[in-house]
Coordinates of C-alpha atoms in Angstrom, one line a residue:
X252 CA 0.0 0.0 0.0
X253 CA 1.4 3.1 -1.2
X254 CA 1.3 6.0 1.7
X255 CA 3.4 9.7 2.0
X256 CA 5.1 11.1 4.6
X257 CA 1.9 12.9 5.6
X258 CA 0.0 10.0 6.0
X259 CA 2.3 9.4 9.4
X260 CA 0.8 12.0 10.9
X261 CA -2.2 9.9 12.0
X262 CA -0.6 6.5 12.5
X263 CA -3.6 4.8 13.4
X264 CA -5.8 5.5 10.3
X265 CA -3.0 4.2 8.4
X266 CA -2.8 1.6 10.2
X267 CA -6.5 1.2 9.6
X268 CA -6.6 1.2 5.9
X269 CA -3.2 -1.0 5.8
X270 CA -5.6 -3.9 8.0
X271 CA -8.6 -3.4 5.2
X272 CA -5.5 -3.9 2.4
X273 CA -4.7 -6.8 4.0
X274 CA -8.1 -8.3 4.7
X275 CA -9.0 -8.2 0.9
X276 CA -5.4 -9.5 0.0
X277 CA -6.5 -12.3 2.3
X278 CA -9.9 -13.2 0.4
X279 CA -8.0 -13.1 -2.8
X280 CA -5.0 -14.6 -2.4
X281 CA -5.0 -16.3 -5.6
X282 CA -6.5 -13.4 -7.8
X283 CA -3.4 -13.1 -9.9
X284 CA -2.9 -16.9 -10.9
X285 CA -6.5 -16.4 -12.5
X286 CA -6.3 -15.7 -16.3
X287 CA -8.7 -15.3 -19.4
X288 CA -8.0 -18.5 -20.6
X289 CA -7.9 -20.6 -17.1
X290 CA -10.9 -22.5 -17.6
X291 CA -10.6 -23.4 -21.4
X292 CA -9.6 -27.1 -21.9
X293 CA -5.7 -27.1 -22.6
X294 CA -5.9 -30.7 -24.6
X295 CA -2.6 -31.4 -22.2
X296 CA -2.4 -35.1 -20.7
X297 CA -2.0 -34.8 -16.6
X298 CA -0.5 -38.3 -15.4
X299 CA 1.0 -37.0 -11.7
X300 CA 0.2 -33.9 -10.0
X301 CA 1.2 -33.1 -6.3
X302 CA -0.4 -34.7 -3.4
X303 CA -0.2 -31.2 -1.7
X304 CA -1.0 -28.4 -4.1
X305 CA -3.0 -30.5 -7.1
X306 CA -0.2 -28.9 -9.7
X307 CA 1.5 -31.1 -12.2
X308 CA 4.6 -33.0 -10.7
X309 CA 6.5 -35.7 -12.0
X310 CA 7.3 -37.2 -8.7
X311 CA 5.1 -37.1 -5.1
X312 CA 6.0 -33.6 -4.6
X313 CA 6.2 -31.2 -7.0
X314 CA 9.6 -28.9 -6.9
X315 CA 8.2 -26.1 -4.7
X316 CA 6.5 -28.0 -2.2
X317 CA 10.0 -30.5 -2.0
X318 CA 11.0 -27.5 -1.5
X319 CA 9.2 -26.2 1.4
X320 CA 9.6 -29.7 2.9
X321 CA 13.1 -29.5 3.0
X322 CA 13.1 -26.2 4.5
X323 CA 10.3 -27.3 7.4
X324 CA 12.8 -30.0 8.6
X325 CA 16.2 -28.0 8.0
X326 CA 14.2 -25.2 10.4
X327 CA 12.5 -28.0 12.9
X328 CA 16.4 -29.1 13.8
X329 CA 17.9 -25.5 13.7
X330 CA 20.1 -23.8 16.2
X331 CA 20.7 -21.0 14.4
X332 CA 19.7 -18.6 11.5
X333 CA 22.0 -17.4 9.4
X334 CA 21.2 -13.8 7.4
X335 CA 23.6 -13.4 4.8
X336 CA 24.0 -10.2 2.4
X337 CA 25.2 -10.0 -0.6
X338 CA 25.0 -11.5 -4.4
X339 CA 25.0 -14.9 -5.6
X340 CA 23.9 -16.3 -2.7
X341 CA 22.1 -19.4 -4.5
X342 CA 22.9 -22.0 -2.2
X343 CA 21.0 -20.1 0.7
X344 CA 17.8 -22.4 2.3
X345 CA 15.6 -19.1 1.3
X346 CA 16.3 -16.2 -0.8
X347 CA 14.7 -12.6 -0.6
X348 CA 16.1 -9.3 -2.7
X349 CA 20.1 -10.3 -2.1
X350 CA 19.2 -11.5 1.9
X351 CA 19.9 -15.1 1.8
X352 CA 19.1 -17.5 5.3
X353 CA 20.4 -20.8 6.1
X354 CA 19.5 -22.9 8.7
X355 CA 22.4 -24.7 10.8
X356 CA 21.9 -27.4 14.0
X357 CA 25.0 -26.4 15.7
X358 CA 27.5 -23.5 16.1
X359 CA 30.8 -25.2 14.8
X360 CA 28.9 -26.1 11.4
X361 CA 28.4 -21.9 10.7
X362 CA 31.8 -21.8 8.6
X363 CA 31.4 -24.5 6.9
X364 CA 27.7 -23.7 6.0
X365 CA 29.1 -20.4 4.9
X366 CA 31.9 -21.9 2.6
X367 CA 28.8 -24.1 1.0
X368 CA 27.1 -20.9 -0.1
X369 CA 30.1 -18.9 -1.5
X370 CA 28.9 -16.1 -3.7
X371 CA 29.9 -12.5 -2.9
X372 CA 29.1 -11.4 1.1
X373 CA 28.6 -8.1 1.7
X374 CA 27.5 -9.2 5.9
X375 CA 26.6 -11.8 8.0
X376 CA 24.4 -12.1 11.2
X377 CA 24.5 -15.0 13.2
X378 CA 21.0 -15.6 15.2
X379 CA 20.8 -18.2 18.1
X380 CA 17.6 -19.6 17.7
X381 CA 15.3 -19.6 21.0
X382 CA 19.0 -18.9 23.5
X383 CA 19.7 -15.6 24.5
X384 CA 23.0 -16.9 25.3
X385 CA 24.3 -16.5 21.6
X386 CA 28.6 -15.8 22.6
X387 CA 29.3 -19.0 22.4
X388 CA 33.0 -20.3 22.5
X389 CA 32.1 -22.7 19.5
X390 CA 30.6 -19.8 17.1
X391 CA 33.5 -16.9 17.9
X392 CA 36.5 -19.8 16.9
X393 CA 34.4 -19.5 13.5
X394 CA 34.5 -15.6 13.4
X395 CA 38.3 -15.4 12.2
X396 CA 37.6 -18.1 9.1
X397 CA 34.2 -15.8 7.7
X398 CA 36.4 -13.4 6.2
X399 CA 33.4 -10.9 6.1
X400 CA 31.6 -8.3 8.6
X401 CA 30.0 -10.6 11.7
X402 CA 26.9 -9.2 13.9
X403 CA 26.1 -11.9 17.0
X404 CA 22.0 -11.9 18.2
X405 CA 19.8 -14.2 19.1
X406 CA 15.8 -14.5 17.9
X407 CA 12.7 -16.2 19.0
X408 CA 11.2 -18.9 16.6
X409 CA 8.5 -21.7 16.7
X410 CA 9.9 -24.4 16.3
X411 CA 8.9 -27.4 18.3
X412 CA 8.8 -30.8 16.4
X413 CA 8.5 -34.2 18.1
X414 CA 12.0 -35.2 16.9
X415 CA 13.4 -38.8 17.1
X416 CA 16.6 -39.8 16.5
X417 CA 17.0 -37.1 13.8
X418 CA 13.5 -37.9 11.8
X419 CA 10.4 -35.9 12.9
X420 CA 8.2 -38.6 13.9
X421 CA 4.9 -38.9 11.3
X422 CA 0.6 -38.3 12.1
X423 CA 0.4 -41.9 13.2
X424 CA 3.2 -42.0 16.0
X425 CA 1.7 -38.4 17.2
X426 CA -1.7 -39.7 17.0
X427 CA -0.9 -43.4 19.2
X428 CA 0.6 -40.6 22.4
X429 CA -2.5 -39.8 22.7
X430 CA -3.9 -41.9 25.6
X431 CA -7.5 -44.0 24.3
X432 CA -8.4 -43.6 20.8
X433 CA -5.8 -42.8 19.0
X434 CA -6.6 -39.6 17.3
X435 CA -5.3 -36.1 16.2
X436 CA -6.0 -32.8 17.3
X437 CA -5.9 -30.2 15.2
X438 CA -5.3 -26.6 17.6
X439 CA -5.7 -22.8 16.4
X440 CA -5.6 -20.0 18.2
X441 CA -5.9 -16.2 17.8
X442 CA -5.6 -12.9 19.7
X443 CA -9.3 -11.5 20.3
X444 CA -9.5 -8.2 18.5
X445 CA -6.4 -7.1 18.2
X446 CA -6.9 -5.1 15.0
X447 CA -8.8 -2.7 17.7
X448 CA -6.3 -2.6 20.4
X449 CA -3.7 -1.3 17.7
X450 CA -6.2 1.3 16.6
X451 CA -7.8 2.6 19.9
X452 CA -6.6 0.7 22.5
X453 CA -3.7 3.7 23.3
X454 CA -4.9 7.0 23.6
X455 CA -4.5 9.3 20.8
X456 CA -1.4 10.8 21.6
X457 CA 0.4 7.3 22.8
X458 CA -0.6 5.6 19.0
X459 CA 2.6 6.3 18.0
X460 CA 4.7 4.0 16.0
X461 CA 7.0 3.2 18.5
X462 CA 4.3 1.9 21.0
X463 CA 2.3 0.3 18.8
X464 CA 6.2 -1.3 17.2
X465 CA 6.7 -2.5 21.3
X466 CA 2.8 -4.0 21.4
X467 CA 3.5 -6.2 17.9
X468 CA 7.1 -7.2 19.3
X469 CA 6.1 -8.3 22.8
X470 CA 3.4 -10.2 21.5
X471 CA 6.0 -12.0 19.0
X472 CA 8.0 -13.0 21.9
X473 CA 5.5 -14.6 23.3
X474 CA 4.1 -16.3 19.8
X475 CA 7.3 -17.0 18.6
X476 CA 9.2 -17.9 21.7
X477 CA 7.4 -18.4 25.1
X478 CA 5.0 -20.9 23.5
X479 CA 8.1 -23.5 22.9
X480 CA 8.4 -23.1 26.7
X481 CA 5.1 -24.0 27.2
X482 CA 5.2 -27.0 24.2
X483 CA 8.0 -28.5 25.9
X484 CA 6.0 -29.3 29.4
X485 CA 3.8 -31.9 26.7
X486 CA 6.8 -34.4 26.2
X487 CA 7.4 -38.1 26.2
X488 CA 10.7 -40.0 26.8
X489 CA 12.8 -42.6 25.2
X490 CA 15.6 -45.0 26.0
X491 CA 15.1 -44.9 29.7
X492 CA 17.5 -46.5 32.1
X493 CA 16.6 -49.6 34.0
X494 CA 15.9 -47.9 37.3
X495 CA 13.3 -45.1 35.5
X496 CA 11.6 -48.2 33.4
X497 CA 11.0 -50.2 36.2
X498 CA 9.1 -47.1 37.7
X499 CA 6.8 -46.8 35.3
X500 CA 3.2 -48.4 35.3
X501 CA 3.7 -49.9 31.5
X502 CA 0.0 -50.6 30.8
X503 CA -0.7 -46.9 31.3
X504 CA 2.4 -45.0 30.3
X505 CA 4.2 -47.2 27.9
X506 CA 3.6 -46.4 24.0
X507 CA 4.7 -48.5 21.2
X508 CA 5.5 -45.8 17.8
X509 CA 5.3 -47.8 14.6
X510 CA 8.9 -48.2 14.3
X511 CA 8.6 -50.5 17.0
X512 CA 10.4 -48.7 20.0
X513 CA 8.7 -47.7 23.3
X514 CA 8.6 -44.6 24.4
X515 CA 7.2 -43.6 27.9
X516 CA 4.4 -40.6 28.9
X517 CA 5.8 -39.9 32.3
X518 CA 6.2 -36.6 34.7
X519 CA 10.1 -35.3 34.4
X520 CA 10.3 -34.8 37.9
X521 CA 10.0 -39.8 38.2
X522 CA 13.3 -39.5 36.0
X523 CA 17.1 -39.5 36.7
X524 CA 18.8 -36.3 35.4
X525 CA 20.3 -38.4 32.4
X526 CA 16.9 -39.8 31.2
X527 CA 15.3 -36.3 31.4
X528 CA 18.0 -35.2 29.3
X529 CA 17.0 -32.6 25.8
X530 CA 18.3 -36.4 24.0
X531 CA 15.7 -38.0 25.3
X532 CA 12.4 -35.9 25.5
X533 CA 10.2 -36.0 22.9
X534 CA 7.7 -33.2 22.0
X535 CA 4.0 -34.1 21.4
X536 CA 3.4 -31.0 19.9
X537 CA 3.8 -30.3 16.1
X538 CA 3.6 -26.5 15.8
X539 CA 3.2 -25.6 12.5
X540 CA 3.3 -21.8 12.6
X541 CA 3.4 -19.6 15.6
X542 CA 4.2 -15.7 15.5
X543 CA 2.4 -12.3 15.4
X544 CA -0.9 -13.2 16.8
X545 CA -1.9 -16.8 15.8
X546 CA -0.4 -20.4 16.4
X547 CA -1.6 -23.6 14.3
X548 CA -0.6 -26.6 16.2
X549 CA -0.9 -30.4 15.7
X550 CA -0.8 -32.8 18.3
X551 CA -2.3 -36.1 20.4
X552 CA -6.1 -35.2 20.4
X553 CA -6.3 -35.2 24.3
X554 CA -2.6 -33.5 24.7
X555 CA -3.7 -30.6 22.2
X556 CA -6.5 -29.8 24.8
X557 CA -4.7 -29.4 27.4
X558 CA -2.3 -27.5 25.5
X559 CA -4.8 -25.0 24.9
X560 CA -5.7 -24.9 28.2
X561 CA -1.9 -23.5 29.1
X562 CA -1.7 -21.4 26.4
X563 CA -4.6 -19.2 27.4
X564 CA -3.3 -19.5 30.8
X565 CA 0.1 -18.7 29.7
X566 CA -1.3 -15.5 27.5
X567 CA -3.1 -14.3 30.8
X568 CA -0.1 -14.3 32.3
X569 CA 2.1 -12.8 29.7
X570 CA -0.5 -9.8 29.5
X571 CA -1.0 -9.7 33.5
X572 CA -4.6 -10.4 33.2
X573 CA -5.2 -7.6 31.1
X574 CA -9.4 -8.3 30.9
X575 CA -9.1 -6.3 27.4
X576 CA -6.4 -8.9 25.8
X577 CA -7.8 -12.4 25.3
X578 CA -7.4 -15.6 23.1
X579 CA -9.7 -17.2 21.4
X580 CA -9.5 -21.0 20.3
X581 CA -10.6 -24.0 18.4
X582 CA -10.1 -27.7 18.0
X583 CA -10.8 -30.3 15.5
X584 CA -10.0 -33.9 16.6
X585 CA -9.5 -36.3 13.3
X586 CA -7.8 -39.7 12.8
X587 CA -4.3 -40.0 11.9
X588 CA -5.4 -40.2 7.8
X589 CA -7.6 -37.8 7.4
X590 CA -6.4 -34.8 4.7
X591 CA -4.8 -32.0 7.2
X592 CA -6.0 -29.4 4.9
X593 CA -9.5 -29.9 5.4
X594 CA -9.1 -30.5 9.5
X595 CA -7.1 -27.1 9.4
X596 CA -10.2 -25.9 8.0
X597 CA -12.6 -27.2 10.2
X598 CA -10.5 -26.3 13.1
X599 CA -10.8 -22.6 11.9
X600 CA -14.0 -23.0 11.4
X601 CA -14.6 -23.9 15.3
X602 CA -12.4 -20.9 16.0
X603 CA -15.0 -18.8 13.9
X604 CA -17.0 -20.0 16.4
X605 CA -15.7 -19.0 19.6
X606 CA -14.6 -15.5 18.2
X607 CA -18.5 -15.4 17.6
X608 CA -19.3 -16.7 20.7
X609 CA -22.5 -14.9 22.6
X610 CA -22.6 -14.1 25.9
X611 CA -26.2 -14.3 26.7
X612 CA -29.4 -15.0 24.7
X613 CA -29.7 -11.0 23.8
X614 CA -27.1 -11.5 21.2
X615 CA -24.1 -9.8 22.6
X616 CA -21.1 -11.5 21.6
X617 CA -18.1 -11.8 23.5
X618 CA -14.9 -13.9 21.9
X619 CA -12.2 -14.8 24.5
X620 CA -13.6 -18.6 24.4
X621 CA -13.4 -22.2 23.0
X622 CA -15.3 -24.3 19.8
X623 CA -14.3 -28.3 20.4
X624 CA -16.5 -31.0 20.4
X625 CA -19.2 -29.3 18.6
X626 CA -19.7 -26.9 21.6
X627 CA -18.3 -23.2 22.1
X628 CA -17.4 -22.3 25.6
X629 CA -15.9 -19.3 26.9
X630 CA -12.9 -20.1 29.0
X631 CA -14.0 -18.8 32.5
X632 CA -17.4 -19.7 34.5
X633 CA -19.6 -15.9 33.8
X634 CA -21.4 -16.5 36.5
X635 CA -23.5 -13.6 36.3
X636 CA -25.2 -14.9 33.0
X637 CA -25.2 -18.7 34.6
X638 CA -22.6 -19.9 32.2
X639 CA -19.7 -22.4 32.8
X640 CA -16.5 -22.0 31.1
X641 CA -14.0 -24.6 29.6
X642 CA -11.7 -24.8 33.0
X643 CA -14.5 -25.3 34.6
X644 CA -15.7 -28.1 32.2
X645 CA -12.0 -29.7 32.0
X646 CA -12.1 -30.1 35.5
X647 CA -15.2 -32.0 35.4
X648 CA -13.8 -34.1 32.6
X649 CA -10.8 -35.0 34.7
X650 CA -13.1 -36.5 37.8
X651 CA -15.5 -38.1 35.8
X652 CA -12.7 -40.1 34.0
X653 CA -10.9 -40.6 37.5
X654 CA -14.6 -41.9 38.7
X655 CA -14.5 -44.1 35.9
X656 CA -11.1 -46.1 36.4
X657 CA -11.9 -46.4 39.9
X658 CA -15.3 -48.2 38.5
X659 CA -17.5 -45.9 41.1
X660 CA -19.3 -44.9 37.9
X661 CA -19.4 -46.9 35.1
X662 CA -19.1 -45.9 31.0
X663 CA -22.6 -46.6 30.3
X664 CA -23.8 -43.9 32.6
X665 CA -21.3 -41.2 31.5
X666 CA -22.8 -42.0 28.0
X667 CA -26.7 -41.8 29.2
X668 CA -26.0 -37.8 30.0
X669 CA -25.5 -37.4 26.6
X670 CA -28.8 -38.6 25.7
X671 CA -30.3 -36.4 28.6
X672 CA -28.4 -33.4 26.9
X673 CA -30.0 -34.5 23.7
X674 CA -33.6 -34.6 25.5
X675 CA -33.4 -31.2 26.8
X676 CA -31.1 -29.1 24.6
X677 CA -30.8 -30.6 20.9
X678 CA -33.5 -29.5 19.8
X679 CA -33.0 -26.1 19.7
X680 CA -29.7 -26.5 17.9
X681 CA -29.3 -24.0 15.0
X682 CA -30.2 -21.5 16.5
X683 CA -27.5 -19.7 18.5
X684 CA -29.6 -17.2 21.1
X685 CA -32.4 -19.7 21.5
X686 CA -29.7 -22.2 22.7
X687 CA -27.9 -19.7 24.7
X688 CA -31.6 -18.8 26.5
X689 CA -32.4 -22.8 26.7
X690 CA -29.8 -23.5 28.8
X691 CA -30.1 -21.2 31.2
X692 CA -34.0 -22.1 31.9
X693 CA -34.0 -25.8 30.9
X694 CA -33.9 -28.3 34.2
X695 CA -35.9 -31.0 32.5
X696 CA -33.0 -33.4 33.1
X697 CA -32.6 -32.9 36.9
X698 CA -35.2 -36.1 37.5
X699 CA -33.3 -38.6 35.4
X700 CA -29.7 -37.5 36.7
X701 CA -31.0 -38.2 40.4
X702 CA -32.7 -41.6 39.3
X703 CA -29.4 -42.7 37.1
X704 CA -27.1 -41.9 39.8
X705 CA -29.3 -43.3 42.5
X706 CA -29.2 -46.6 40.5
X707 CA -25.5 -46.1 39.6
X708 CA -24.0 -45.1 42.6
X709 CA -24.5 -47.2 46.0
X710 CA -22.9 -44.8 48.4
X711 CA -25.6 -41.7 48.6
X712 CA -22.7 -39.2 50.2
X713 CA -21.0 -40.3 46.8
X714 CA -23.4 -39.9 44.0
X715 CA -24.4 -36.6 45.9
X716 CA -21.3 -34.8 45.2
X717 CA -21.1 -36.2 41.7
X718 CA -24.5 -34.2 41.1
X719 CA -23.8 -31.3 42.7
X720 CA -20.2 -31.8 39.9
X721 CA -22.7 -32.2 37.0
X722 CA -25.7 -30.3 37.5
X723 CA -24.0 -26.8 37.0
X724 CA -22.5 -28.1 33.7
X725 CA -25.1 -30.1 32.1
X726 CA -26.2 -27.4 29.5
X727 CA -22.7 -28.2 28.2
X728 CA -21.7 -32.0 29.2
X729 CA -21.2 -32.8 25.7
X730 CA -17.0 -31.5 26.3
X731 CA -16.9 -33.7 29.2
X732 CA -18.4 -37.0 27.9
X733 CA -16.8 -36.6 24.8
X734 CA -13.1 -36.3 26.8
X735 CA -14.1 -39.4 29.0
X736 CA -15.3 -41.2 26.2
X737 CA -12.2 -40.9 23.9
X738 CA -9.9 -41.2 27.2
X739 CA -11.6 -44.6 28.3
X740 CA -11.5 -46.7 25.1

């Protein structure tokens, strides 16, 4: 978007018409492939096209997305980014107007990486990836051997892979951590109106550019680099020693990944300091993207939950509970096969959802909430409008499934309050405020809870507190039966 010195002068209706540029760019991304003649039959013979992008290839791939393939793992295993200036820098991983950037796993491999590319280099920076310690004793015995200008700095970059023994591991390992059925969870995530907070959400006089500049960047550290933080508590762990394997209760924790190896779902703090080790841990979260103010993330369906769960608690943190700056997510679970593209969809779709999320049956929406299991939640109990949130919900989840393996209630009755949900709620679905008002009023259930848990339950102190659990969150039990019933096959 074109814009004169002038136009600075009011940053923020720049700003405005830059985010109405970029919305329409958005909608249209492919506006510029489209052609006169794009729809006439060509006559030409198509025998292979890509099983990505649907373009002619002569192999699986075709070049480009081989291409980006090769740069996803070079960047899943990097240490380090290398920005390099200069001319004929064709060996680079990616190329941009003279800027070349290479991707290297460790700091004595930086000369040698540079050698590989030749050409003429004009400057180098050297970035630790995800360290702020970047002087490192390995990469300045390289400095003398560059033989051009040398900046040191470090940056923050999304990168967590469930990595194993150098391979990343595929959809059906990722999809067998989860614990039941083995499925995917497909996770995305977005800042609630954000496009608003960088237009009015600093008065007048502090929308300058170098606020707003501070807003963006803080919000990448925690996008690009806080999140690996938080990725890293969701691990499993291989070739344990004899004392840590004999610790661990194998018909729970023990996972079999197709190559055949075990590897173990166990809390760090059961493990000897050389078990726990970076070596051994295994990520179960595949993040695809995460920077500026989104994430997509791929994981074990019930691990991805969870995950979710800390990242809103870990943005709430971040922001110190600013009540104006909130996430919004949503969640799409999916077998190990199913296309990727289309559950990426659908998982957007459910984060449509929440972001359209009402707050009461007048209509008045509110965002800062969760769409998974065909349900959209906000995150925290509103207790004003008689709504409970997803923590409250998870929590739920969490006893009903430990009231389960202890066989004080059984499957078949966590099952029958779906069909009570069904009696008193389904049929107004479709219809968003009618729903929202439903729930609120409805009770019709109470009757058949008390009889199924008197005829479930033999000690009455016992099936007492589970009802007063339930009750509250009946209008939205479908999130808890649904996590019980997926945890317990």
């Amino acid at each position: 978007m074109e814009a004169s010195s002038n136009d600075f002068e009011d940053f923020s209706a720049l700003k405005e018409r830059l985010s109405v540029e970029t919305n329409r760019s958005k909608r249209q991304k492919f506006v510029s492939n489209l052609s006169v003649d794009l729809f006439k039959p060509r006559g030409e013979v198509i025998n292979k096209v890509c099983a990505v992008c649907g373009m002619k290839s002569k192999g699986t791939f075709c070049e480009r997305c081989e291409e980006h393939k090769e740069i996803g793992g070079a960047i899943a295993k990097a240490k380090y980014i290398l920005k390099i200036e200069g001319a004929g820098l064709g060996n680079c991983d990616v190329i941009e107007f003279d800027v070349g950037y290479s991707f290297v796993e460790s700091g004595d491999e930086i000369a040698r990486k540079v050698k590989k590319i030749g050409g003429q280099i004009s400057q180098i920076q050297i970035l630790r990836l995800n360290n702020t310690d970047f002087l490192e004793d390995d990469v300045f015995n390289q400095l003398k051997d560059l033989h051009s200008p040398v900046s040191l700095g470090f940056s923050f970059l999304g990168n967590v892979v469930p990595l194993y023994r150098g391979s990343t591991l595929d959809f059906g390992d990722i999809a067998d951590l989860s614990k039941g059925d083995s499925k995917l969870g497909i996770l995305k995530m977005d800042v609630d109106n954000l496009g608003k907070i960088f237009a009015s959400g600093l008065s007048k006089e502090d929308r300058t550019i170098s606020r707003i500049s501070t807003l963006s960047s803080m919000l990448d550290v925690f996008f690009g680099g806080y999140l690996n933080k938080i990725a890293m508590k969701h691990c499993v762990y291989a070739n344990l020693c004899d004392d840590c394997a004999k610790k661990v209760d194998s018909k729970k924790r023990e996972i079999k990944i197709e190559t055949g190896e075990k590897v173990y779902d166990v809390p760090e703090d059961e493990l000897c300091n050389n078990c726990k080790s970076e070596n051994n841990r295994i990520s179960k979260i595949y993040m695809v993207y995460s920077g500026g103010d989104d994430l997509l993330m791929v994981g074990p369906w019930d691990t991805i939950i969870e995950f979710g769960k800390d990242i809103r608690d870990g943005f709430k943190d971040f922001t110190c509970n600013n009540e104006l700056l909130n996430i919004s997510g949503g969640v799409f679970i999916c077998g190990a096969k199913h296309p990727v593209g289309r559950a990426v969809t659908i998982a957007d779709e459910h984060l449509d959802l929440a972001k359209s999320h009402l707050k009461d049956g007048n209509g008045e929406p509110m965002k800062n909430s969760i769409g998974l299991f065909n349900e959209c939640v906000c995150w925290d109990d509103l207790r004003g409008y008689q709504k409970i949130g997803f923590m409250s919900l998870f929590e739920l989840a969490k006893k009903l499934e430990n009231r389960c393996e202890k066989k004080i209630i059984s499957k078949g009755f966590v099952y029958s309050l779906l069909r009570m949900w069904g009696r008193s709620f389904d049929k107004f679905e479709g219809d968003l405020i009618k729903i929202e008002k439903n729930r609120i009023t409805q009770h019709s259930h109470v009757p058949l809870l008390k009889y199924q848990l008197a005829r479930t339950v033999k000690d009455k102190k016992e099936w007492e507190n589970i009802e007063s659990m339930i009750k509250p969150c009946m209008p939205w039990i479908r999130i808890p039966v649904s996590w019980v019933s997926l945890r317990m096959r």
